[in-house]
C-alpha positions as MATLAB code, in Angstrom:
seq = 'MSKHPVQPLPYANDALKGIGAKTMEIHHDKLYAGYVNKRNEIEEALQKVDRSKANQIYSEMRGLKHEETFAANGQILHEIYFSIMGGDGQPKGEVVDKIKEDFGTFAAWEEDFKATAMVARGWVVLAYDPSDRRLHNFACDAQNQGGVWGTFPILNCDTYEHSYFIDYGSDRKAYVEAFMRNVNWDEVNRRFTNATNMMMAKK';
ca = [
       0.000    0.000    0.000;
       1.394    3.395   -1.002;
       1.733    5.982    1.723;
      -0.027    9.319    1.788;
       2.468   12.163    1.265;
       2.641   15.391    3.233;
       1.634   18.080    0.748;
       3.751   21.263    0.832;
       2.206   24.634    1.494;
       1.447   26.424   -1.808;
       2.903   29.636   -0.339;
       5.499   30.691    2.233;
       4.783   30.386    5.969;
       4.759   34.182    6.274;
       2.632   34.888    3.173;
      -0.746   35.235    4.879;
      -2.291   38.434    6.196;
      -2.958   38.259    9.939;
      -1.963   34.590   10.313;
       1.660   34.401   11.375;
       4.561   32.282   10.190;
       4.865   30.521   13.562;
       1.203   29.499   13.461;
       1.581   28.144    9.929;
       4.816   26.337   10.774;
       3.216   24.510   13.706;
      -0.111   23.986   11.951;
       1.301   22.607    8.708;
       4.655   21.097    9.571;
       3.643   19.440   12.849;
      -0.131   19.098   13.259;
      -1.116   18.425    9.656;
       1.937   16.257    9.038;
       1.025   14.341   12.181;
      -2.391   13.483   10.737;
      -0.807   12.222    7.531;
       1.704   10.100    9.424;
      -0.967    8.668   11.725;
      -3.197    7.815    8.780;
      -0.322    5.909    7.215;
       0.384    4.186   10.521;
      -3.252    3.183   10.998;
      -3.600    1.856    7.457;
      -0.460   -0.220    7.928;
      -1.770   -1.597   11.241;
      -5.082   -2.515    9.592;
      -3.214   -4.817    7.245;
      -2.113   -6.920   10.224;
      -4.959   -6.578   12.753;
      -6.591   -9.729   14.120;
     -10.107   -9.461   12.689;
     -11.273  -12.559   14.546;
     -11.259  -10.491   17.750;
     -13.335   -7.618   16.346;
     -15.857   -6.378   18.916;
     -17.959   -3.218   19.205;
     -17.261   -2.766   22.946;
     -13.495   -2.907   22.706;
     -11.073   -4.368   20.208;
      -7.994   -3.298   18.302;
     -10.047   -3.420   15.112;
     -12.639   -0.993   16.526;
      -9.972    1.420   17.724;
      -8.191    1.453   14.388;
     -11.366    1.862   12.327;
     -12.602    4.711   14.551;
      -9.319    6.619   14.427;
      -8.899    5.910   10.708;
     -11.661    8.398    9.865;
     -10.340   10.993   12.329;
      -6.833   10.861   10.845;
      -8.027   10.691    7.227;
     -10.375   13.643    7.611;
      -7.686   15.540    9.494;
      -5.419   15.103    6.503;
      -8.050   15.896    3.872;
      -9.618   18.925    5.576;
      -6.212   20.456    6.294;
      -5.106   20.006    2.690;
      -8.226   21.819    1.490;
      -7.809   24.519    4.172;
      -4.226   25.277    3.181;
      -5.042   25.183   -0.542;
      -7.875   27.717   -0.373;
      -5.790   30.362    1.412;
      -3.057   32.553   -0.031;
      -5.435   34.755   -2.022;
      -6.623   38.341   -1.790;
     -10.007   37.529   -0.235;
     -11.937   39.107   -3.130;
     -14.948   36.908   -4.038;
     -15.283   35.966   -7.719;
     -16.261   33.184  -10.059;
     -19.254   30.917  -10.592;
     -19.191   29.791   -6.971;
     -20.088   33.343   -5.903;
     -23.120   33.275   -8.178;
     -24.135   29.946   -6.651;
     -23.663   31.334   -3.130;
     -25.993   34.217   -3.983;
     -28.530   31.803   -5.475;
     -28.560   29.515   -2.421;
     -28.198   32.095    0.368;
     -29.941   35.105   -1.162;
     -26.902   37.390   -1.064;
     -23.168   36.937   -0.605;
     -23.410   38.954    2.614;
     -26.036   36.545    3.976;
     -23.788   33.573    3.225;
     -20.760   35.266    4.792;
     -22.733   36.106    7.928;
     -23.892   32.485    8.199;
     -20.396   31.100    7.499;
     -18.804   33.302   10.171;
     -21.533   32.460   12.691;
     -21.066   28.744   11.971;
     -17.329   29.212   12.514;
     -18.085   30.687   15.933;
     -20.172   27.694   17.020;
     -18.089   24.890   15.476;
     -15.590   23.226   17.785;
     -13.474   21.904   14.930;
     -14.369   23.097   11.428;
     -16.850   25.097    9.394;
     -17.212   23.662    5.900;
     -18.930   25.152    2.871;
     -19.909   22.067    0.876;
     -21.811   21.318   -2.296;
     -24.531   18.680   -1.898;
     -25.412   16.947   -5.189;
     -28.580   15.495   -3.634;
     -30.238   18.930   -3.589;
     -27.692   20.807   -5.745;
     -27.180   23.419   -3.061;
     -24.328   24.842   -1.026;
     -24.456   24.398    2.757;
     -22.376   25.607    5.704;
     -21.759   22.654    8.028;
     -20.413   22.798   11.600;
     -18.061   19.986   12.541;
     -17.114   19.501   16.178;
     -14.511   16.918   15.192;
     -12.952   15.902   11.897;
     -15.036   12.734   11.712;
     -18.277   14.336   12.930;
     -20.566   16.849   11.279;
     -19.905   16.080    7.628;
     -22.649   14.899    5.319;
     -22.132   11.842    3.140;
     -21.754   12.566   -0.553;
     -21.060   16.276   -0.255;
     -17.992   18.019   -1.668;
     -16.036   20.420    0.593;
     -15.524   23.688   -1.271;
     -14.180   26.045    1.394;
     -13.381   25.262    5.009;
     -11.976   27.045    8.037;
     -10.200   25.287   10.875;
     -11.684   26.504   14.166;
      -9.591   24.419   16.552;
      -7.644   26.759   18.844;
      -4.288   25.713   17.401;
      -5.297   27.611   14.238;
      -5.335   31.003   15.903;
      -4.217   30.986   19.544;
      -0.661   32.209   18.879;
      -1.937   35.146   16.824;
      -5.240   35.975   18.531;
      -5.426   34.213   21.879;
      -9.077   33.353   22.465;
     -10.344   35.921   19.926;
     -11.693   33.494   17.351;
     -13.765   36.188   15.660;
     -10.654   38.172   14.720;
      -9.045   35.018   13.322;
     -12.104   34.225   11.187;
     -11.988   37.757    9.796;
      -8.293   37.259    8.965;
      -9.066   33.919    7.340;
     -11.647   35.554    5.062;
      -9.066   38.147    3.950;
      -6.809   35.312    2.766;
      -9.299   33.184    0.824;
      -8.148   32.262   -2.674;
     -11.442   32.401   -4.541;
      -9.863   31.063   -7.727;
      -9.150   27.817   -5.890;
     -12.597   27.790   -4.250;
     -14.149   28.238   -7.678;
     -11.995   25.425   -9.091;
     -13.204   23.088   -6.351;
     -16.828   24.092   -6.965;
     -16.497   23.536  -10.718;
     -14.897   20.130  -10.142;
     -17.729   19.157   -7.791;
     -20.465   20.102  -10.248;
     -18.599   18.489  -13.152;
     -18.349   15.239  -11.208;
     -22.097   15.318  -10.670;
     -22.734   15.917  -14.376;
     -20.398   13.068  -15.370;
     -22.430   10.591  -13.272;
     -25.696   11.334  -15.077;
];
C-alpha cells in the first residue's frame, strides 16, 4: 500500500495576512503532518490486525477503524484549508453566483459562514450537496463528525484553537476575519467547478 504524502504549502509560511509564520509552521509542519503520518500508521496496522477479535465494545479493530476516519479527515480537511488560502479575499467566479442563489446574497452567506465558525468546535465547511444541488455551511465539532455523506467540501476554516491561539489568543472572531481576507477564490471556484462536473459526469 502506497503511503499518503505530506503536501507542501502552496505559499510561504509568512505569506498570509494576519496569520503568522509561527502558526503556519506549527499547523502545517507538525499538526497536519502528524495526521498524515498517523493515517499511514493506521492503514499499515489494519493490514495486520486480528479481525477474529473484532468487537464493538473494545477491540484493536474498533480502535483502528474509529481513528482511521479521524486521521483521514484531518489530513483531507487540512489540505483543502491550506489550498484555499493565499489569495486576496476578493470573491469571484461561478461559486459566488451559486452562493448568492442559495443564500440570497453573498453577505447573507458570509454572515452564516462566520456564525457557523463561531459555534463549530473543529471546522466550518462550505460544501456542495449533489442530492439537492445546493451549497451548505456545516459545523463539525470533530474531523469525523458533522460532515454529510456525498457532499464536496468547497471552502473550510479550521476553528480548533491551534489555528489562531498564537496570533489571537481566544479571539476566534478576529481570526475568522483574517481567514476571510486570505481566501483564494480562484481555488474555491476550481473546487466548486470540479464538484459540479463530477455530478454531471455521473448522469
